[in-house]
Amino acid sequence: MKKWLVLLAFVVVAFGAGQSRAQDEGLYDPVAPEGSAFVRLINAGTADQAAKPEIRGKAYNEVGHNKAGAYVPVKEGQADIAVGAAKASETLESGAYYTAVLKGETLTVLKDEALKDQSKAIIGFYNLTGKKLSLKTADGKIEVVPAVEPGKAGYREINPLAVQLAVFDGDTKTADVPNVELKRNAATGVMAKEDKDKVEAVQFQATTDTTQ
């Protein structure tokens, strides 16, 4: 009798553990497949509307106007990327991160720098204007990301902190950036764009979505 009670107790515990693992697994996004690169879209299109990216013919979640989508895992190798009629092609490297930028009706792919020191934060500055611009503290005293050519991006690892930033054309401030909180082991992006010859700055946090 004791043996049956022990066996029954073992079965109950094992079943409960299995149920617990199944529930826990539902709490987390799946792990990206081995050999994945990661691609996201910045939507600075001409029309004030969401954009739906396609990579190798597969459609991904829409990205709102003047927003950045989540990085999604994509198998390494040559990849055709499209947003409507705008198209680009890029050779994706395993473990690397890329931002496809829709500016007007043109799609450009930029390879992002990865964070090396996980005790720090990294900030990426995407210059979508026609001017060479830099990212500085709001008072202009400290250059955070040196001048970036039009259509390019610059990056810098920095200690995590809350900071007031602004976009500068030389010594002239052209746009303030909304309050920025740089978090440890996380990436923050700032996009500078032009609207009727006026520079605007948009901030966004990097996220990854392995469920798409």
XYZ file of N, CA, C and O in Angstrom:
848
model
N 0.824 -1.207 0.000
C 0.000 0.000 0.000
C 0.859 1.258 0.000
O 0.601 2.220 -0.708
N 1.912 1.213 0.833
C 2.795 2.373 0.889
C 3.444 2.645 -0.461
O 3.637 3.782 -0.864
N 3.819 1.548 -1.161
C 4.447 1.721 -2.487
C 3.507 2.426 -3.444
O 3.889 3.290 -4.229
N 2.197 2.052 -3.411
C 1.225 2.701 -4.308
C 1.053 4.174 -3.958
O 0.929 5.023 -4.842
N 1.063 4.483 -2.657
C 0.922 5.882 -2.251
C 2.113 6.711 -2.714
O 1.973 7.845 -3.170
N 3.316 6.135 -2.590
C 4.521 6.830 -3.043
C 4.474 7.062 -4.548
O 4.793 8.141 -5.052
N 4.054 6.019 -5.295
C 3.970 6.130 -6.752
C 2.948 7.188 -7.154
O 3.185 7.997 -8.044
N 1.786 7.183 -6.468
C 0.752 8.170 -6.780
C 1.249 9.580 -6.502
O 1.031 10.506 -7.292
N 1.952 9.759 -5.392
C 2.497 11.080 -5.058
C 3.487 11.535 -6.114
O 3.508 12.709 -6.513
N 4.309 10.603 -6.594
C 5.297 10.941 -7.626
C 4.601 11.397 -8.913
O 4.997 12.377 -9.534
N 3.536 10.674 -9.310
C 2.807 11.029 -10.527
C 2.181 12.412 -10.398
O 2.232 13.235 -11.312
N 1.582 12.699 -9.248
C 0.949 14.013 -9.030
C 1.981 15.138 -9.108
O 1.786 16.162 -9.753
N 3.125 14.953 -8.444
C 4.185 15.969 -8.460
C 4.717 16.177 -9.873
O 4.911 17.294 -10.334
N 4.959 15.069 -10.590
C 5.487 15.167 -11.951
C 4.510 15.886 -12.863
O 4.883 16.727 -13.676
N 3.212 15.573 -12.730
C 2.186 16.222 -13.560
C 2.133 17.711 -13.250
O 2.073 18.549 -14.127
N 2.183 18.035 -11.938
C 2.148 19.448 -11.549
C 3.340 20.201 -12.081
O 3.222 21.338 -12.543
N 4.522 19.568 -12.046
C 5.724 20.231 -12.570
C 5.601 20.461 -14.057
O 5.996 21.509 -14.587
N 5.035 19.457 -14.764
C 4.859 19.613 -16.204
C 3.909 20.742 -16.529
O 4.139 21.540 -17.432
N 2.803 20.835 -15.758
C 1.850 21.918 -15.961
C 2.499 23.262 -15.695
O 2.296 24.232 -16.409
N 3.307 23.320 -14.625
C 3.983 24.567 -14.273
C 4.929 25.001 -15.381
O 4.979 26.163 -15.754
N 5.703 24.039 -15.950
C 6.625 24.388 -17.030
C 5.860 24.885 -18.240
O 6.267 25.849 -18.896
N 4.739 24.244 -18.551
C 3.951 24.659 -19.711
C 3.433 26.074 -19.514
O 3.438 26.889 -20.444
N 2.984 26.383 -18.276
C 2.492 27.726 -18.009
C 3.628 28.738 -18.096
O 3.472 29.839 -18.631
N 4.795 28.375 -17.532
C 5.940 29.285 -17.583
C 6.353 29.565 -19.018
O 6.686 30.697 -19.378
N 6.344 28.517 -19.854
C 6.769 28.712 -21.239
C 5.857 29.686 -21.966
O 6.265 30.380 -22.881
N 4.605 29.786 -21.539
C 3.683 30.717 -22.169
C 3.950 32.162 -21.797
O 3.399 33.070 -22.400
N 4.771 32.373 -20.756
C 5.058 33.735 -20.315
C 6.106 34.429 -21.178
O 6.233 35.646 -21.135
N 6.867 33.668 -21.945
C 8.015 34.229 -22.639
C 7.888 34.072 -24.152
O 7.310 33.105 -24.645
N 8.458 35.053 -24.874
C 8.507 34.938 -26.324
C 9.441 33.799 -26.700
O 10.407 33.512 -25.990
N 9.214 33.145 -27.827
C 10.118 32.081 -28.256
C 11.510 32.622 -28.567
O 11.674 33.798 -28.911
N 12.494 31.762 -28.434
C 13.875 32.143 -28.731
C 14.044 32.251 -30.244
O 13.499 31.447 -31.007
N 14.791 33.247 -30.694
C 15.033 33.407 -32.131
C 15.812 32.206 -32.665
O 16.709 31.692 -31.983
N 15.510 31.746 -33.869
C 16.239 30.615 -34.444
C 17.730 30.915 -34.584
O 18.133 32.069 -34.783
N 18.537 29.874 -34.467
C 19.978 30.035 -34.627
C 20.270 30.566 -36.030
O 19.651 30.163 -37.009
N 21.243 31.472 -36.136
C 21.594 32.051 -37.432
C 20.737 33.236 -37.821
O 20.766 33.680 -38.971
N 19.985 33.783 -36.856
C 19.107 34.917 -37.162
C 19.853 36.240 -37.121
O 20.738 36.460 -36.290
N 19.471 37.132 -38.030
C 19.777 38.553 -37.922
C 18.500 39.214 -37.410
O 17.454 38.568 -37.315
N 18.576 40.498 -37.070
C 17.409 41.191 -36.524
C 17.199 42.492 -37.305
O 18.123 43.286 -37.468
N 15.967 42.692 -37.765
C 15.656 43.825 -38.643
C 14.435 44.559 -38.109
O 13.462 43.932 -37.671
N 14.475 45.884 -38.148
C 13.308 46.686 -37.784
C 13.102 47.782 -38.831
O 13.968 48.033 -39.673
N 11.960 48.444 -38.746
C 11.629 49.532 -39.666
C 11.435 50.834 -38.913
O 10.759 50.868 -37.881
N 12.043 51.910 -39.419
C 11.694 53.268 -39.009
C 10.816 53.839 -40.109
O 11.212 53.879 -41.278
N 9.620 54.256 -39.750
C 8.665 54.767 -40.729
C 8.646 56.291 -40.724
O 7.975 56.917 -39.909
N 9.397 56.868 -41.633
C 9.363 58.319 -41.838
C 8.889 58.595 -43.268
O 9.427 59.436 -43.975
N 7.881 57.813 -43.680
C 7.359 57.932 -45.036
C 6.680 59.265 -45.289
O 6.401 60.031 -44.358
N 6.403 59.515 -46.566
C 5.766 60.784 -46.952
C 4.365 60.887 -46.393
O 3.955 61.904 -45.839
N 3.590 59.814 -46.516
C 2.209 59.822 -46.037
C 2.175 59.635 -44.526
O 2.974 58.903 -43.958
N 1.230 60.315 -43.880
C 1.068 60.219 -42.428
C 0.238 58.987 -42.107
O -0.914 59.077 -41.670
N 0.825 57.816 -42.322
C 0.092 56.573 -42.095
C 1.056 55.442 -41.762
O 2.268 55.564 -41.952
N 0.501 54.344 -41.253
C 1.328 53.192 -40.892
C 1.916 52.545 -42.138
O 1.383 52.671 -43.242
N 3.039 51.865 -41.951
C 3.710 51.172 -43.053
C 3.886 49.713 -42.674
O 4.224 49.391 -41.531
N 3.683 48.828 -43.641
C 3.774 47.384 -43.380
C 4.986 46.829 -44.118
O 4.984 46.735 -45.338
N 6.044 46.449 -43.392
C 7.245 45.927 -44.048
C 7.092 44.475 -44.460
O 6.359 43.708 -43.829
N 7.794 44.110 -45.519
C 7.898 42.717 -45.945
C 9.367 42.365 -46.104
O 10.137 43.146 -46.662
N 9.758 41.191 -45.598
C 11.133 40.712 -45.731
C 11.076 39.326 -46.349
O 10.415 38.433 -45.810
N 11.717 39.192 -47.516
C 11.646 37.953 -48.295
C 10.190 37.529 -48.534
O 9.832 36.368 -48.488
N 9.340 38.520 -48.758
C 7.949 38.246 -49.082
C 7.042 38.018 -47.891
O 5.825 37.903 -48.050
N 7.597 37.945 -46.676
C 6.787 37.746 -45.479
C 6.427 39.091 -44.874
O 7.296 39.946 -44.664
N 5.144 39.297 -44.595
C 4.679 40.565 -44.031
C 4.833 40.566 -42.513
O 4.625 39.540 -41.850
N 5.194 41.723 -41.979
C 5.361 41.891 -40.542
C 4.415 42.981 -40.048
O 3.750 43.647 -40.835
N 4.365 43.167 -38.744
C 3.433 44.127 -38.150
C 3.634 45.531 -38.684
O 4.758 45.955 -38.972
N 2.534 46.258 -38.783
C 2.593 47.649 -39.228
C 3.368 48.504 -38.224
O 3.370 48.234 -37.024
N 4.013 49.542 -38.751
C 4.747 50.493 -37.919
C 4.131 51.864 -38.140
O 4.003 52.321 -39.281
N 3.744 52.511 -37.074
C 3.117 53.818 -37.179
C 4.040 54.871 -37.751
O 5.270 54.731 -37.742
N 3.443 55.950 -38.259
C 4.227 57.045 -38.834
C 5.105 57.698 -37.770
O 4.676 57.928 -36.644
N 6.357 57.954 -38.139
C 7.355 58.549 -37.235
C 7.637 57.667 -36.018
O 7.972 58.157 -34.943
N 7.519 56.354 -36.211
C 7.824 55.419 -35.141
C 8.800 54.347 -35.646
O 9.017 54.213 -36.848
N 9.364 53.614 -34.688
C 10.253 52.500 -35.008
C 9.574 51.207 -34.571
O 9.035 51.130 -33.463
N 9.599 50.204 -35.425
C 9.042 48.914 -35.067
C 10.033 48.103 -34.251
O 11.187 48.503 -34.041
N 9.598 46.961 -33.782
C 10.474 46.050 -33.040
C 11.411 45.339 -34.009
O 11.081 45.131 -35.182
N 12.585 44.981 -33.526
C 13.465 44.105 -34.302
C 12.800 42.731 -34.396
O 12.286 42.204 -33.403
N 12.821 42.149 -35.581
C 12.291 40.795 -35.760
C 13.407 39.901 -36.290
O 14.266 40.343 -37.055
N 13.453 38.627 -35.859
C 14.504 37.729 -36.334
C 14.262 37.312 -37.774
O 13.142 36.983 -38.161
N 15.321 37.358 -38.567
C 15.271 36.986 -39.984
C 16.492 36.111 -40.269
O 17.599 36.413 -39.806
N 16.307 35.061 -41.024
C 17.424 34.173 -41.345
C 18.527 34.939 -42.054
O 18.273 35.777 -42.917
N 19.775 34.678 -41.681
C 20.916 35.358 -42.288
C 20.949 35.127 -43.800
O 20.335 34.195 -44.310
N 21.700 35.984 -44.508
C 21.831 35.852 -45.956
C 21.174 37.004 -46.694
O 20.687 37.963 -46.089
N 21.180 36.929 -47.999
C 20.608 37.981 -48.817
C 19.111 38.093 -48.568
O 18.394 37.089 -48.536
N 18.630 39.327 -48.390
C 17.212 39.529 -48.104
C 16.696 40.744 -48.853
O 17.313 41.822 -48.822
N 15.562 40.566 -49.520
C 14.857 41.681 -50.145
C 13.857 42.223 -49.135
O 13.076 41.474 -48.543
N 13.896 43.538 -48.932
C 13.026 44.206 -47.964
C 12.177 45.207 -48.733
O 12.685 45.933 -49.598
N 10.886 45.256 -48.428
C 9.993 46.151 -49.159
C 8.971 46.765 -48.219
O 8.521 46.141 -47.253
N 8.637 48.024 -48.515
C 7.509 48.700 -47.875
C 6.719 49.331 -49.012
O 7.123 50.369 -49.547
N 5.652 48.696 -49.409
C 4.936 49.164 -50.593
C 5.838 49.083 -51.815
O 6.466 48.053 -52.074
N 5.947 50.206 -52.534
C 6.776 50.240 -53.735
C 8.251 50.479 -53.424
O 9.106 50.320 -54.297
N 8.563 50.868 -52.189
C 9.957 51.120 -51.800
C 10.646 49.793 -51.495
O 10.133 48.984 -50.719
N 11.819 49.579 -52.097
C 12.508 48.299 -51.952
C 13.997 48.503 -51.671
O 14.584 49.500 -52.075
N 14.582 47.529 -50.976
C 16.024 47.522 -50.719
C 16.461 46.073 -50.579
O 15.654 45.177 -50.348
N 17.756 45.842 -50.734
C 18.313 44.501 -50.589
C 19.547 44.590 -49.709
O 20.335 45.539 -49.810
N 19.699 43.614 -48.818
C 20.813 43.644 -47.866
C 21.260 42.221 -47.553
O 20.447 41.292 -47.473
N 22.574 42.043 -47.376
C 23.104 40.768 -46.904
C 23.140 40.813 -45.384
O 23.901 41.580 -44.798
N 22.317 40.004 -44.752
C 22.168 40.029 -43.301
C 23.137 39.055 -42.651
O 23.244 37.904 -43.075
N 23.822 39.519 -41.609
C 24.768 38.686 -40.883
C 24.139 38.145 -39.607
O 23.401 38.853 -38.911
N 24.433 36.901 -39.285
C 23.903 36.279 -38.078
C 24.286 37.087 -36.837
O 25.450 37.474 -36.667
N 23.304 37.377 -35.997
C 23.551 38.096 -34.758
C 23.619 39.599 -34.903
O 23.715 40.310 -33.901
N 23.565 40.115 -36.117
C 23.667 41.559 -36.352
C 22.276 42.199 -36.366
O 21.263 41.530 -36.597
N 22.252 43.505 -36.128
C 21.000 44.267 -36.077
C 20.981 45.296 -37.209
O 21.999 45.938 -37.499
N 19.808 45.449 -37.825
C 19.658 46.351 -38.960
C 18.387 47.188 -38.804
O 17.378 46.709 -38.277
N 18.463 48.435 -39.278
C 17.288 49.297 -39.320
C 17.016 49.683 -40.767
O 17.876 50.279 -41.424
N 15.832 49.301 -41.252
C 15.386 49.732 -42.577
C 14.646 51.058 -42.393
O 13.677 51.126 -41.632
N 15.119 52.100 -43.059
C 14.563 53.432 -42.879
C 13.738 53.803 -44.104
O 14.262 53.885 -45.219
N 12.438 54.017 -43.893
C 11.579 54.527 -44.959
C 11.524 56.040 -44.813
O 10.931 56.572 -43.875
N 12.176 56.730 -45.753
C 12.161 58.192 -45.768
C 11.518 58.628 -47.075
O 12.057 58.365 -48.151
N 10.383 59.297 -46.983
C 9.653 59.624 -48.198
C 9.211 58.346 -48.875
O 8.510 57.521 -48.308
N 9.691 58.130 -50.095
C 9.361 56.909 -50.837
C 10.596 56.024 -51.026
O 10.592 55.112 -51.846
N 11.659 56.304 -50.263
C 12.919 55.574 -50.405
C 13.191 54.728 -49.172
O 12.989 55.171 -48.038
N 13.677 53.516 -49.395
C 14.005 52.596 -48.308
C 15.509 52.361 -48.278
O 16.111 51.962 -49.274
N 16.123 52.619 -47.137
C 17.563 52.443 -46.950
C 17.805 51.559 -45.734
O 17.128 51.710 -44.712
N 18.769 50.652 -45.832
C 19.065 49.750 -44.720
C 20.386 50.163 -44.067
O 21.410 50.294 -44.737
N 20.356 50.362 -42.753
C 21.540 50.724 -41.977
C 21.860 49.596 -41.006
O 20.960 49.037 -40.369
N 23.141 49.258 -40.889
C 23.559 48.246 -39.914
C 23.824 48.945 -38.590
O 24.642 49.866 -38.503
N 23.102 48.521 -37.556
C 23.230 49.155 -36.248
C 24.412 48.600 -35.469
O 24.772 47.432 -35.627
N 24.979 49.437 -34.623
C 26.038 48.977 -33.726
C 25.407 48.283 -32.521
O 24.404 48.747 -31.981
N 25.998 47.191 -32.104
C 25.494 46.445 -30.948
C 26.185 46.927 -29.678
O 27.330 47.388 -29.703
N 25.474 46.828 -28.566
C 26.024 47.198 -27.268
C 27.067 46.171 -26.846
O 26.803 44.974 -26.834
N 28.258 46.633 -26.508
C 29.344 45.733 -26.110
C 29.447 45.594 -24.596
O 29.718 44.518 -24.084
N 29.248 46.685 -23.879
C 29.352 46.688 -22.420
C 27.940 46.695 -21.833
O 27.261 47.724 -21.869
N 27.500 45.553 -21.274
C 26.130 45.443 -20.808
C 25.841 46.265 -19.555
O 24.687 46.385 -19.136
N 26.863 46.831 -18.959
C 26.633 47.717 -17.821
C 26.282 49.130 -18.283
O 25.915 49.987 -17.474
N 26.365 49.369 -19.587
C 26.075 50.695 -20.138
C 24.818 50.662 -20.997
O 24.174 49.635 -21.179
N 24.468 51.823 -21.525
C 23.381 51.958 -22.492
C 24.009 52.368 -23.822
O 25.169 52.795 -23.879
N 23.257 52.209 -24.903
C 23.738 52.684 -26.194
C 22.663 53.565 -26.821
O 21.463 53.281 -26.691
N 23.086 54.651 -27.442
C 22.152 55.547 -28.106
C 22.514 55.622 -29.582
O 23.694 55.725 -29.937
N 21.514 55.510 -30.427
C 21.704 55.625 -31.867
C 21.028 56.891 -32.364
O 19.890 57.181 -31.990
N 21.738 57.649 -33.191
C 21.197 58.902 -33.730
C 21.039 58.747 -35.237
O 22.013 58.585 -35.963
N 19.797 58.778 -35.715
C 19.468 58.574 -37.125
C 19.151 59.935 -37.755
O 18.160 60.578 -37.404
N 20.014 60.358 -38.661
C 19.871 61.677 -39.284
C 19.136 61.536 -40.622
O 19.740 61.181 -41.636
N 17.849 61.818 -40.618
C 17.048 61.702 -41.826
C 16.803 63.052 -42.486
O 15.875 63.208 -43.282
N 17.644 64.011 -42.172
C 17.536 65.345 -42.781
C 18.552 65.473 -43.914
O 19.316 64.545 -44.188
N 18.583 66.640 -44.529
C 19.557 66.907 -45.578
C 20.788 67.636 -45.068
O 21.628 68.081 -45.856
N 20.902 67.755 -43.731
C 22.025 68.475 -43.130
C 22.863 67.537 -42.276
O 22.385 66.523 -41.781
N 24.121 67.904 -42.084
C 24.996 67.177 -41.175
C 24.678 67.641 -39.756
O 24.808 68.829 -39.437
N 24.240 66.724 -38.899
C 23.777 67.090 -37.568
C 24.452 66.244 -36.489
O 24.913 65.133 -36.762
N 24.478 66.766 -35.275
C 25.041 66.039 -34.138
C 24.029 66.020 -33.002
O 23.061 66.791 -32.986
N 24.276 65.144 -32.055
C 23.425 65.026 -30.871
C 24.248 65.453 -29.662
O 25.316 64.897 -29.408
N 23.746 66.451 -28.943
C 24.467 66.983 -27.791
C 23.532 67.084 -26.592
O 22.316 66.899 -26.715
N 24.130 67.358 -25.422
C 23.289 67.719 -24.289
C 22.561 69.007 -24.639
O 23.019 69.786 -25.481
N 21.409 69.233 -24.003
C 20.560 70.353 -24.395
C 21.257 71.708 -24.298
O 20.930 72.637 -25.052
N 22.244 71.813 -23.395
C 22.970 73.087 -23.270
C 24.087 73.209 -24.297
O 24.778 74.240 -24.358
N 24.302 72.167 -25.097
C 25.315 72.227 -26.151
C 26.732 71.998 -25.679
O 27.664 72.011 -26.478
N 26.933 71.722 -24.389
C 28.292 71.633 -23.840
C 28.962 70.280 -24.109
O 30.187 70.202 -24.205
N 28.169 69.218 -24.195
C 28.747 67.878 -24.375
C 28.196 67.246 -25.651
O 26.983 67.159 -25.837
N 29.108 66.826 -26.522
C 28.704 66.158 -27.750
C 28.527 64.670 -27.453
O 29.477 63.966 -27.119
N 27.317 64.182 -27.598
C 27.012 62.785 -27.297
C 27.293 61.910 -28.508
O 27.977 60.888 -28.408
N 26.770 62.283 -29.664
C 27.065 61.591 -30.921
C 27.597 62.627 -31.901
O 26.892 63.573 -32.242
N 28.853 62.493 -32.339
C 29.436 63.464 -33.272
C 28.617 63.575 -34.556
O 27.762 62.734 -34.851
N 28.901 64.638 -35.306
C 28.125 64.959 -36.504
C 27.938 63.753 -37.418
O 28.881 63.029 -37.722
N 26.691 63.547 -37.830
C 26.300 62.414 -38.673
C 25.864 62.939 -40.038
O 25.092 63.897 -40.127
N 26.371 62.315 -41.092
C 26.007 62.721 -42.445
C 24.526 62.440 -42.716
O 23.927 61.559 -42.093
N 23.922 63.185 -43.647
C 22.519 62.927 -43.994
C 22.298 61.476 -44.426
O 23.097 60.902 -45.159
N 21.230 60.882 -43.921
C 20.894 59.510 -44.291
C 21.699 58.445 -43.585
O 21.558 57.258 -43.891
N 22.514 58.838 -42.608
C 23.344 57.878 -41.880
C 22.952 57.850 -40.403
O 22.057 58.564 -39.962
N 23.650 57.021 -39.643
C 23.404 56.928 -38.204
C 24.724 56.881 -37.453
O 25.732 56.378 -37.969
N 24.724 57.407 -36.247
C 25.888 57.357 -35.371
C 25.482 56.783 -34.028
O 24.309 56.861 -33.630
N 26.448 56.199 -33.308
C 26.136 55.482 -32.077
C 27.162 55.821 -30.998
O 28.317 56.138 -31.292
N 26.718 55.668 -29.744
C 27.660 55.838 -28.631
C 27.158 55.081 -27.413
O 25.978 55.146 -27.069
N 28.081 54.348 -26.776
C 27.777 53.732 -25.490
C 27.977 54.779 -24.403
O 28.918 55.582 -24.455
N 27.080 54.754 -23.422
C 27.098 55.796 -22.409
C 26.577 55.217 -21.099
O 25.832 54.228 -21.103
N 26.977 55.814 -19.989
C 26.462 55.359 -18.705
C 24.958 55.598 -18.629
O 24.466 56.615 -19.123
N 24.208 54.673 -18.043
C 22.757 54.870 -17.943
C 22.422 56.068 -17.064
O 22.954 56.213 -15.958
N 21.558 56.925 -17.558
C 21.137 58.112 -16.816
C 19.976 58.765 -17.544
O 19.697 58.460 -18.710
N 19.314 59.684 -16.861
C 18.295 60.520 -17.496
C 18.986 61.799 -17.945
O 19.761 62.400 -17.191
N 18.722 62.223 -19.179
C 19.463 63.351 -19.729
C 18.591 64.141 -20.701
O 17.714 63.585 -21.355
N 18.855 65.434 -20.772
C 18.195 66.302 -21.740
C 19.110 66.435 -22.953
O 20.263 66.848 -22.817
N 18.618 66.056 -24.120
C 19.408 66.102 -25.342
C 18.778 67.039 -26.364
O 17.596 67.388 -26.264
N 19.577 67.404 -27.355
C 19.085 68.243 -28.445
C 19.890 67.956 -29.703
O 21.024 67.467 -29.641
N 19.288 68.241 -30.835
C 19.945 68.089 -32.133
C 20.571 69.430 -32.506
O 19.927 70.474 -32.378
N 21.821 69.367 -32.979
C 22.544 70.590 -33.308
C 23.056 70.557 -34.736
O 23.503 69.523 -35.236
N 23.000 71.714 -35.386
C 23.649 71.968 -36.667
C 24.839 72.854 -36.357
O 24.695 74.077 -36.217
N 26.021 72.238 -36.194
C 27.168 72.992 -35.710
C 26.927 73.415 -34.278
O 26.699 72.585 -33.398
N 26.941 74.733 -34.028
C 26.682 75.253 -32.688
C 25.241 75.699 -32.506
O 24.877 76.219 -31.434
N 24.423 75.514 -33.518
C 23.037 75.979 -33.470
C 22.086 74.836 -33.132
O 22.063 73.814 -33.826
N 21.328 75.014 -32.068
C 20.337 74.008 -31.706
C 19.178 74.057 -32.700
O 18.622 75.122 -32.981
N 18.811 72.893 -33.232
C 17.715 72.848 -34.205
C 16.478 72.141 -33.675
O 15.378 72.346 -34.187
N 16.633 71.303 -32.653
C 15.471 70.609 -32.088
C 15.816 70.015 -30.731
O 16.900 69.457 -30.556
N 14.909 70.163 -29.791
C 15.050 69.489 -28.501
C 14.516 68.072 -28.615
O 13.594 67.798 -29.385
N 15.109 67.178 -27.839
C 14.667 65.788 -27.798
C 13.841 65.606 -26.527
O 14.238 66.080 -25.463
N 12.682 64.931 -26.620
C 11.915 64.659 -25.396
C 12.796 63.956 -24.368
O 13.784 63.312 -24.714
N 12.446 64.092 -23.098
C 13.255 63.520 -22.009
C 13.740 62.111 -22.344
O 12.953 61.254 -22.739
N 15.024 61.895 -22.192
C 15.635 60.612 -22.532
C 16.118 59.938 -21.261
O 16.862 60.528 -20.478
N 15.675 58.698 -21.037
C 16.182 57.900 -19.923
C 16.946 56.719 -20.491
O 16.366 55.784 -21.039
N 18.258 56.791 -20.404
C 19.121 55.741 -20.929
C 19.244 54.642 -19.887
O 19.683 54.878 -18.764
N 18.831 53.433 -20.259
C 18.790 52.327 -19.317
C 19.926 51.340 -19.568
O 20.344 51.149 -20.712
N 20.389 50.732 -18.501
C 21.485 49.765 -18.587
C 21.103 48.608 -19.500
O 19.999 48.095 -19.452
N 22.055 48.221 -20.356
C 21.885 47.084 -21.260
C 20.665 47.263 -22.174
O 19.942 46.305 -22.461
N 20.424 48.510 -22.599
C 19.294 48.796 -23.484
C 19.713 49.831 -24.522
O 20.683 50.571 -24.332
N 18.978 49.851 -25.629
C 19.283 50.777 -26.729
C 18.164 51.790 -26.887
O 16.980 51.440 -26.864
N 18.556 53.046 -27.038
C 17.621 54.142 -27.291
C 17.954 54.758 -28.639
O 19.124 54.896 -28.990
N 16.931 55.124 -29.393
C 17.152 55.763 -30.684
C 16.584 57.167 -30.702
O 15.570 57.452 -30.056
N 17.259 58.048 -31.425
C 16.754 59.403 -31.681
C 16.787 59.621 -33.183
O 17.823 59.431 -33.821
N 15.656 59.990 -33.743
C 15.555 60.258 -35.177
C 15.365 61.751 -35.395
O 14.508 62.378 -34.768
N 16.185 62.333 -36.252
C 16.018 63.724 -36.657
C 15.445 63.741 -38.065
O 15.979 63.097 -38.966
N 14.337 64.442 -38.268
C 13.694 64.515 -39.571
C 13.260 65.955 -39.835
O 13.185 66.776 -38.921
N 12.990 66.239 -41.084
C 12.572 67.580 -41.477
C 11.092 67.602 -41.799
O 10.570 66.708 -42.466
N 10.422 68.632 -41.339
C 9.014 68.849 -41.653
C 8.855 70.317 -42.020
O 8.927 71.194 -41.162
N 8.670 70.570 -43.328
C 8.559 71.947 -43.827
C 9.775 72.776 -43.415
O 9.653 73.874 -42.865
N 10.949 72.209 -43.662
C 12.240 72.866 -43.390
C 12.535 73.039 -41.906
O 13.512 73.698 -41.527
N 11.720 72.454 -41.065
C 11.972 72.514 -39.631
C 12.408 71.137 -39.156
O 11.797 70.126 -39.502
N 13.495 71.096 -38.370
C 13.999 69.813 -37.867
C 13.188 69.399 -36.647
O 12.949 70.190 -35.738
N 12.767 68.138 -36.641
C 12.062 67.568 -35.506
C 12.827 66.359 -34.992
O 13.499 65.668 -35.767
N 12.725 66.094 -33.699
C 13.418 64.951 -33.097
C 12.393 64.011 -32.475
O 11.466 64.450 -31.788
N 12.563 62.723 -32.734
C 11.675 61.697 -32.198
C 12.527 60.662 -31.466
O 13.565 60.233 -31.967
N 12.081 60.267 -30.275
C 12.819 59.282 -29.482
C 12.058 57.965 -29.450
O 10.828 57.948 -29.462
N 12.789 56.838 -29.427
C 12.146 55.537 -29.314
C 13.093 54.556 -28.637
O 14.314 54.704 -28.701
N 12.515 53.543 -27.975
C 13.286 52.498 -27.324
C 13.320 51.263 -28.207
O 12.335 50.916 -28.851
N 14.462 50.600 -28.243
C 14.600 49.385 -29.051
C 13.924 48.216 -28.345
O 14.086 48.008 -27.145
N 13.146 47.443 -29.101
C 12.531 46.227 -28.593
C 12.735 45.125 -29.624
O 12.996 45.387 -30.793
N 12.601 43.883 -29.182
C 12.713 42.730 -30.069
C 11.459 41.876 -29.940
O 10.984 41.638 -28.822
N 10.925 41.436 -31.067
C 9.701 40.620 -31.082
C 9.991 39.347 -31.858
O 10.151 39.361 -33.084
N 10.062 38.218 -31.142
C 10.350 36.941 -31.809
C 9.073 36.157 -32.111
O 9.133 35.008 -32.530
N 7.916 36.783 -31.908
C 6.649 36.079 -32.116
C 6.100 36.242 -33.526
O 5.151 35.545 -33.895
N 6.649 37.146 -34.310
C 6.108 37.392 -35.649
C 6.590 36.324 -36.627
O 7.686 35.838 -36.519
